[in-house]
Short mmCIF file of C-alpha atoms in Angstrom, two decimals:
data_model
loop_
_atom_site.label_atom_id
_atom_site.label_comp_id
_atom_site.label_asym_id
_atom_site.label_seq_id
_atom_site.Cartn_x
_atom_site.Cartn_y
_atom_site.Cartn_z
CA UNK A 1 -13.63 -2.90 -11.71
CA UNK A 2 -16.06 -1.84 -8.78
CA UNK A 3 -15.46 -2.92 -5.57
CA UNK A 4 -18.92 -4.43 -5.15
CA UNK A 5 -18.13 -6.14 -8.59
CA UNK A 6 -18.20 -9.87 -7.37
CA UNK A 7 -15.14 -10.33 -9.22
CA UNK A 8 -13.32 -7.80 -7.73
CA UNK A 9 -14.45 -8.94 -4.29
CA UNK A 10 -13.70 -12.44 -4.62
CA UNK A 11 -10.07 -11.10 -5.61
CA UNK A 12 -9.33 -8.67 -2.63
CA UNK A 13 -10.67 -11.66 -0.41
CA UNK A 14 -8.32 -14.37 -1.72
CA UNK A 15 -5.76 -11.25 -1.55
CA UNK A 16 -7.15 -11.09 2.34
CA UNK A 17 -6.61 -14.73 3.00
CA UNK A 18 -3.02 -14.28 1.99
CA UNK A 19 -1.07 -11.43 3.93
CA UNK A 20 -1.83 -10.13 7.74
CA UNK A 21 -1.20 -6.25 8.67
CA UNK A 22 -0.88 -7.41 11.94
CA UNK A 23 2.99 -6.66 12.37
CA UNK A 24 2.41 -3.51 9.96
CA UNK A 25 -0.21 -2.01 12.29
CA UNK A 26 2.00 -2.93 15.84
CA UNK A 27 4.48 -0.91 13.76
CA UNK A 28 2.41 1.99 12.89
CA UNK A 29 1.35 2.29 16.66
CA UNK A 30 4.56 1.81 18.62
CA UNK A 31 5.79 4.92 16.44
CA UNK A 32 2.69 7.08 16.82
CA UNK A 33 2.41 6.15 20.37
CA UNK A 34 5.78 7.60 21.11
CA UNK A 35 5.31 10.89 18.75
CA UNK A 36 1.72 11.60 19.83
CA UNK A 37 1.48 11.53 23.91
CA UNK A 38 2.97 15.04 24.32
CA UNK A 39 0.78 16.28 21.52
CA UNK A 40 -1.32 19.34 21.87
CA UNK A 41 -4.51 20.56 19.97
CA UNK A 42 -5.67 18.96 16.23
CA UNK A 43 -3.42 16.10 14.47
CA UNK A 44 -3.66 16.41 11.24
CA UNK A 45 -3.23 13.26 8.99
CA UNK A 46 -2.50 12.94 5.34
CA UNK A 47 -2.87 9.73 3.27
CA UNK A 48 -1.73 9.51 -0.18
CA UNK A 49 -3.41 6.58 -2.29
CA UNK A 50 -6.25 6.57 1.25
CA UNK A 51 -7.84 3.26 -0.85
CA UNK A 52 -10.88 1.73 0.72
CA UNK A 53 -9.40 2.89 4.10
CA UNK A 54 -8.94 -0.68 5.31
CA UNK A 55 -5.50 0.49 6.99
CA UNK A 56 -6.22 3.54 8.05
CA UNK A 57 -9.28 3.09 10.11
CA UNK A 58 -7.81 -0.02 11.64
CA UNK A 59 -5.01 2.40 12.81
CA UNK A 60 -7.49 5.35 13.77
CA UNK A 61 -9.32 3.07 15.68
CA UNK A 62 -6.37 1.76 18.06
CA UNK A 63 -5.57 5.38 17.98
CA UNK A 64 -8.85 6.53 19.22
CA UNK A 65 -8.24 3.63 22.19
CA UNK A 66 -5.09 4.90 23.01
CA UNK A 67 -5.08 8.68 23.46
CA UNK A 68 -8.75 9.30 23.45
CA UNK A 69 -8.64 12.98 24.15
CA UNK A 70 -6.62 13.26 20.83
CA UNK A 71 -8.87 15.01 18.17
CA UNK A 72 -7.95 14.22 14.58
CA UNK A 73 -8.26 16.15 11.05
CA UNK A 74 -7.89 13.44 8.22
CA UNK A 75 -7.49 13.92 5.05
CA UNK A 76 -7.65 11.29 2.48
CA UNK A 77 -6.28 10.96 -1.37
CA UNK A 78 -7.36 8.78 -3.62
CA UNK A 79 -8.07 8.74 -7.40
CA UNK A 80 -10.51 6.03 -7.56
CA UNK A 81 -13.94 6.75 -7.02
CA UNK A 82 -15.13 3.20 -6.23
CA UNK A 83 -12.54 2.79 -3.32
CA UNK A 84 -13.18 6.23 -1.96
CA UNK A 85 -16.91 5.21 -2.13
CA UNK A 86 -15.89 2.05 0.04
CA UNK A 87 -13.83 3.96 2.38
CA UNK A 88 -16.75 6.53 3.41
CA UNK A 89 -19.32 3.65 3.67
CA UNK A 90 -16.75 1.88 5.99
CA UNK A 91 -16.31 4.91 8.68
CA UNK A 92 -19.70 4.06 9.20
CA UNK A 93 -18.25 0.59 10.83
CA UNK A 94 -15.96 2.52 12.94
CA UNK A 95 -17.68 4.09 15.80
CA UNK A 96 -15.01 5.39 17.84
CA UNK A 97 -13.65 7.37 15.13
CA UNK A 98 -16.83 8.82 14.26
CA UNK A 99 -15.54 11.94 16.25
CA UNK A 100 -12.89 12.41 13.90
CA UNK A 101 -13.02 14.97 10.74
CA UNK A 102 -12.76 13.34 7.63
CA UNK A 103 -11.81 14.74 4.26
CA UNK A 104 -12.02 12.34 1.15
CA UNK A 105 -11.12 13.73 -1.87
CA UNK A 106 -10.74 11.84 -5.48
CA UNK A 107 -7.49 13.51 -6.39
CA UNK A 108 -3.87 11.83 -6.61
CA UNK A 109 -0.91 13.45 -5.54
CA UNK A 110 -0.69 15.63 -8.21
CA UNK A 111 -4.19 16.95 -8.24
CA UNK A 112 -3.45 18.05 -4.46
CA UNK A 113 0.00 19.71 -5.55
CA UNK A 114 -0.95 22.06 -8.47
CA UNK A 115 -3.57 23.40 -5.64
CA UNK A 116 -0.73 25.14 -4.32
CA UNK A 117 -2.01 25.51 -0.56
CA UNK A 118 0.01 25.22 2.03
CA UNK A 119 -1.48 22.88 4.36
CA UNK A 120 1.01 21.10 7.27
CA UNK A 121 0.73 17.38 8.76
CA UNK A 122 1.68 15.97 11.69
CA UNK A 123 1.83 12.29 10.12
CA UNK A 124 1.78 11.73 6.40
CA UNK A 125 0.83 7.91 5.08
CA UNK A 126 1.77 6.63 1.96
CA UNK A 127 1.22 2.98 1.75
CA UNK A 128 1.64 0.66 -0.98
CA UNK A 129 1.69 3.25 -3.54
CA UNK A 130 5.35 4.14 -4.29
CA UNK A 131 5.24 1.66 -7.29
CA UNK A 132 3.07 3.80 -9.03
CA UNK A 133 5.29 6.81 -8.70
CA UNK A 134 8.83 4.87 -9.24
CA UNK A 135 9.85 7.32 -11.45
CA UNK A 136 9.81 10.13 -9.49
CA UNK A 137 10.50 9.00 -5.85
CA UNK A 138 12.85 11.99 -4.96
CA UNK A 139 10.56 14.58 -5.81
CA UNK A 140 7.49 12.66 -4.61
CA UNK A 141 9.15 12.05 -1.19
CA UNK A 142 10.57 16.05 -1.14
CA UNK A 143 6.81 17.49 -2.24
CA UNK A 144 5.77 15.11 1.14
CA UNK A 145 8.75 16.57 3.48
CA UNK A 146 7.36 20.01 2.90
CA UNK A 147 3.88 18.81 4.20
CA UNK A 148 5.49 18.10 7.24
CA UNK A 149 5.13 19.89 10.27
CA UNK A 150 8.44 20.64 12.45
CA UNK A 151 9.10 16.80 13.89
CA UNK A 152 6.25 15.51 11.69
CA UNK A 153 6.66 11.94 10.67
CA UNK A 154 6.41 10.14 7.12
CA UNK A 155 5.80 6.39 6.93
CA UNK A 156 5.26 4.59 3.70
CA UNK A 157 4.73 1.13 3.48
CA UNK A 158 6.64 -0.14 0.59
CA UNK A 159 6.59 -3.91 -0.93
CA UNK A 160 8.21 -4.54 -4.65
CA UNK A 161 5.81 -6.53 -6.06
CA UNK A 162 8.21 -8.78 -8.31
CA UNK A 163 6.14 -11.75 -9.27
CA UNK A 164 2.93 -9.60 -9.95
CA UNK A 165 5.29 -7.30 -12.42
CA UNK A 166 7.08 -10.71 -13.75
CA UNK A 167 3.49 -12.76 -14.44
CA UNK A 168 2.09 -9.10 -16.03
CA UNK A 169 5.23 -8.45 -18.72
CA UNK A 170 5.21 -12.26 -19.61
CA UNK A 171 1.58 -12.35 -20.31
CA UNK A 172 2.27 -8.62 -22.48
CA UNK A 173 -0.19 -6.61 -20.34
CA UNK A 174 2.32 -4.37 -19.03
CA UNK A 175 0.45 -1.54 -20.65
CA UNK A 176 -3.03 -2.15 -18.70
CA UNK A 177 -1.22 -2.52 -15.46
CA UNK A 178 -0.10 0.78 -13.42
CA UNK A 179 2.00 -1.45 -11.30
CA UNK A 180 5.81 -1.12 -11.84
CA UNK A 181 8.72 -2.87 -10.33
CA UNK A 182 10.00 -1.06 -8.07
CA UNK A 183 12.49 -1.81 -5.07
CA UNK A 184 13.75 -0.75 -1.60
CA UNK A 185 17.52 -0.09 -3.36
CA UNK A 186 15.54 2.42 -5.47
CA UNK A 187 13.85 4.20 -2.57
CA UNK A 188 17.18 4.00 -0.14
CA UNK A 189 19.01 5.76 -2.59
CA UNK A 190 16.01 8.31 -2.92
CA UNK A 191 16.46 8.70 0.47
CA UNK A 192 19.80 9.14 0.93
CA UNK A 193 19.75 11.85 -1.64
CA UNK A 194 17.61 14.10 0.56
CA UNK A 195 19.20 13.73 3.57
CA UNK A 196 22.37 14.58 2.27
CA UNK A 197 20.44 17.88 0.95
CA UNK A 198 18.37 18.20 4.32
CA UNK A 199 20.70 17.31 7.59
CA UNK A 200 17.31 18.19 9.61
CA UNK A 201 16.11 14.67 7.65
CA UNK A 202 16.24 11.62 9.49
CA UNK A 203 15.15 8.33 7.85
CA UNK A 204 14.89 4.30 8.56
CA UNK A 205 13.52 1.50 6.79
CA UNK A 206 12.18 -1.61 8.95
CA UNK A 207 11.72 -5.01 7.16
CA UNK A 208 9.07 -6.81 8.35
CA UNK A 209 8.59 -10.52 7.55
CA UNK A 210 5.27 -10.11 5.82
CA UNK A 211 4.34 -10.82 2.60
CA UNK A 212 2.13 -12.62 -0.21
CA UNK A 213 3.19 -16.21 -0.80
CA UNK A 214 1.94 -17.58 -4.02
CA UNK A 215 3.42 -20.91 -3.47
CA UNK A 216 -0.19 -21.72 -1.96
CA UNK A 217 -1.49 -21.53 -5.25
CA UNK A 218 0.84 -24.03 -6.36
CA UNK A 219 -2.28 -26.22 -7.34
CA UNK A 220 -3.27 -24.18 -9.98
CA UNK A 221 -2.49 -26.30 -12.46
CA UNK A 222 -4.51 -29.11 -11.22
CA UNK A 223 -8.00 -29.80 -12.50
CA UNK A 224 -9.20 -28.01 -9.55
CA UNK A 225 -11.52 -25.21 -11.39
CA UNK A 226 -12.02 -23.21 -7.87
CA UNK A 227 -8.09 -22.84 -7.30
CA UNK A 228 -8.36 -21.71 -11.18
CA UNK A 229 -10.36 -19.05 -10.00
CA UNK A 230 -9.24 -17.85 -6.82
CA UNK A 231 -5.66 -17.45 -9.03
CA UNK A 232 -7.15 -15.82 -11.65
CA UNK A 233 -9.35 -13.27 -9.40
CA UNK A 234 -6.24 -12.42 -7.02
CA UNK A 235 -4.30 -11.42 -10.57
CA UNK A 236 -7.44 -9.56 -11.57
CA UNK A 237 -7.58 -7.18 -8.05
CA UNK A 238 -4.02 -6.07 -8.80
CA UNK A 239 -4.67 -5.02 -12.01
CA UNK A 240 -7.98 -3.63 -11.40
CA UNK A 241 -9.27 -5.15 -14.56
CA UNK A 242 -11.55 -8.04 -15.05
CA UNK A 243 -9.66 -10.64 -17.20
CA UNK A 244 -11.59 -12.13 -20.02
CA UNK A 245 -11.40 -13.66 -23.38
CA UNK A 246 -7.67 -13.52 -24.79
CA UNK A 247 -6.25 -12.10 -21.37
CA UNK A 248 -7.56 -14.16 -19.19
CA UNK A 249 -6.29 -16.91 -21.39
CA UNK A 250 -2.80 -15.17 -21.29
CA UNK A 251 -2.60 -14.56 -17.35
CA UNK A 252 -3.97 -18.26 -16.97
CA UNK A 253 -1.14 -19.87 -19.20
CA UNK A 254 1.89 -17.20 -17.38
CA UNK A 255 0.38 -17.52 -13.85
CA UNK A 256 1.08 -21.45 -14.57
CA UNK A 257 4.25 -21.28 -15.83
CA UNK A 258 5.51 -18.88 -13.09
CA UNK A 259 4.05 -20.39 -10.17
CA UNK A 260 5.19 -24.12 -10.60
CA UNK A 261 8.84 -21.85 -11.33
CA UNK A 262 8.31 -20.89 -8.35
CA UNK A 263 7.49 -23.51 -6.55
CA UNK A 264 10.23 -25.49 -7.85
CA UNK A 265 12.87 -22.84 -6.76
CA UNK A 266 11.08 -23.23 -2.89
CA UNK A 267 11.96 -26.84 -3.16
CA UNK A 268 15.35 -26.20 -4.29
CA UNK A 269 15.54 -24.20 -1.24
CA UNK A 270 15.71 -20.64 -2.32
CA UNK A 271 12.83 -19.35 -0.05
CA UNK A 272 12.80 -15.38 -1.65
CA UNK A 273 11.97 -16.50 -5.36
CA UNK A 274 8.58 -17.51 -4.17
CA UNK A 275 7.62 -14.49 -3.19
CA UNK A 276 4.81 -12.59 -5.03
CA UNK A 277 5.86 -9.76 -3.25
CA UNK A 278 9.14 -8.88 -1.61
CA UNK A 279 9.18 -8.63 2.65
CA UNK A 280 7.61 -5.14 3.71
CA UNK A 281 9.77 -1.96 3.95
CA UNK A 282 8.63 0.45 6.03
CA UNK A 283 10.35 4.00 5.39
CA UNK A 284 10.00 5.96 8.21
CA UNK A 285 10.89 10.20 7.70
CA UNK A 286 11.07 12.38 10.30
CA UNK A 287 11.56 16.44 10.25
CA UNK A 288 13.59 17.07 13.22
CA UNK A 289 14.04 21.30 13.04
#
C-alpha cells in the first residue's frame, strides 16, 4: 500500500491514536544531550529502516533547539519508496532542520553493506526494525558497531510485536507478513555475545512503559461497522497490505477471536496478555575505545 492510499492512512492514524513517543523521544534526547555538548565539527547520523521519518525529524528538531550551532549529516535507509517519498515531503514541515544535509536512499541494510565504503557515525538509529532481521541480530548489530565512530552510540528501539505475529499465523498469512516474533531475550543474548568478544562494548536496555493496547478495540465484535474498520485498517498498516476478499474475512474472524482472548485475560487480571505489542526496549551501544 501507498501511504496516501486512504486505507493505509486511516490505518497509521488509528495506529497514531494508540501509542505516544513521548517517553521514547525524552529518552532519545537525555542521551544525545549528554554525548553531543562537547561535540566538534559534522555529526553524522545513520538510520536503518529511516520510514516516513516521523521519529527522526521529531528528534532533529529538539536537536536543532538544543545545540543549535550543531551541523548535522543524515543519512537515511529505507527500502520502501512510498515512505521515503513521505519522509522527503515531510522535511519540508520541519524548518529548523532545513539546515541539515539529508541523504535518503531506498536501500536496506544490505544494499548499504555490499557497497563496501567505509563511512563512520556518530549515532546510528535503528528503530522498530529488528523484527525483520531476527535471524541475524548478531551480525546485524556487529556490521552497525563497525559504523561507529570511537564513543559513537547505537540505539534501537525494539518492541516484540506478539499479538500482531499471533492474529497473522492464526489467520495463515504468515507468508505476506515480514513481521516476525521476535523478543528482548533474543536481542540480550545477541548482545551479550559481542561484548564478551568486544570489552570496548558497552550496552543497556531501558523498558519503557509504552505500548499498543488492543483491549480498546475490544468492541469489535459489536455491530459497530466503524470499530470494524478502524480494527481491520490498524491490521492492514502492519502488514502493508490492503486486506480484501478471503483475507480480510480471515483477519476479521482471528482479530475477533484474539481480542475478546484478550480481553478476557485483562479481566482475569493478567495485564501483559493484552498487549499487542510488548513494553519498549531500548538497546543502547556505545564504542568506548
Amino acid at each position: 500500500m501507498s501511504p496516501e492510499d486512504p486505507y493505509y492512512q486511516k490505518g497509521y492514524a488509528v495506529y497514531l491514536s494508540l501509542i505516544t513517543m513521548r517517553d521514547m523521544h525524552a529518552y532519545f534526547i537525555d542521551n544525545i544531550h549528554k554525548y553531543v555538548s562537547d561535540t566538534i565539527g559534522p555529526w553524522r547520523l545513520l538510520s536503518v529502516g529511516c520510514g516516513n521519518g516521523q521519529l527522526d525529524l521529531d528528534l532533529l528538531d529538539i536537536i536543532s533547539q538544543r545545540f543549535p550551532l550543531l551541523d548535522i549529516e543524515y543519512v537515511g535507509l529505507e527500502p520502501n519508496r512510498c515512505r521515503l517519498d513521505l519522509f522527503k515531503k515531510n522535511i519540508s514541515l520541519y524548518p529548523s532542520v532545513s539546515r541539515y544535509h539529508f541523504q535518503l536512499e531506498q536501500i536496506d541494510l544490505d544494499g548499504y553493506e555490499n557497497r563496501k565504503n567505509s563511512e563512520k557515525f556518530n549515532l546510528i538509529l535503528c528503530v522498530r526494525v529488528l523484527y525483520y532481521m531476527y535471524d541475524k541480530l548478531e551480525s546485524t548489530f556487529m556490521r552497525l558497531i563497525n559504523r561507529l565512530t570511537v564513543k559513537g552510540k547505537l540505539l534501537a528501539v525494539h518492541q516484540s510485536p506478539s499479538g500482531i505475529v499471533q492474529i497473522i499465523h492464526a489467520a495463515g498469512l504468515e507468508q505476506q507478513s515480514p513481521i516476525q516474533s521476535c523478543n528482548t531475550f533474543h536481542l540480550r543474548q545477541a548482545l551479550e555475545k559481542l561484548v564478551s568478544q568486544m570489552p570496548s562494548l558497552h550496552f543497556s536496555i531501558t523498558y519503557l512503559d509504552n505500548y499498543v493496547d488492543i483491549s480498546c478495540l475490544k468492541n469489535i465484535n459489536s455491530n459497530d461497522e466503524s470499530e470494524r474498520e478502524n480494527a481491520l485498517s490498524l491490521f492492514s498498516f502492519f502488514l502493508n497490505k490492503k486486506l480484501t476478499g478471503i483475507d480480510r474475512e480471515l483477519v476479521e474472524k482471528t482479530a475477533i477471536e484474539c481480542i475478546l482472548s484478550l480481553v478476557a485475560f485483562r479481566k482475569a487480571g493478567n495485564t501483559d496478555s493484552c498487549l499487542m505489542f510488548q513494553p519498549i526496549g531500548i538497546v543502547s551501544l556505545e564504542l568506548q575505545s
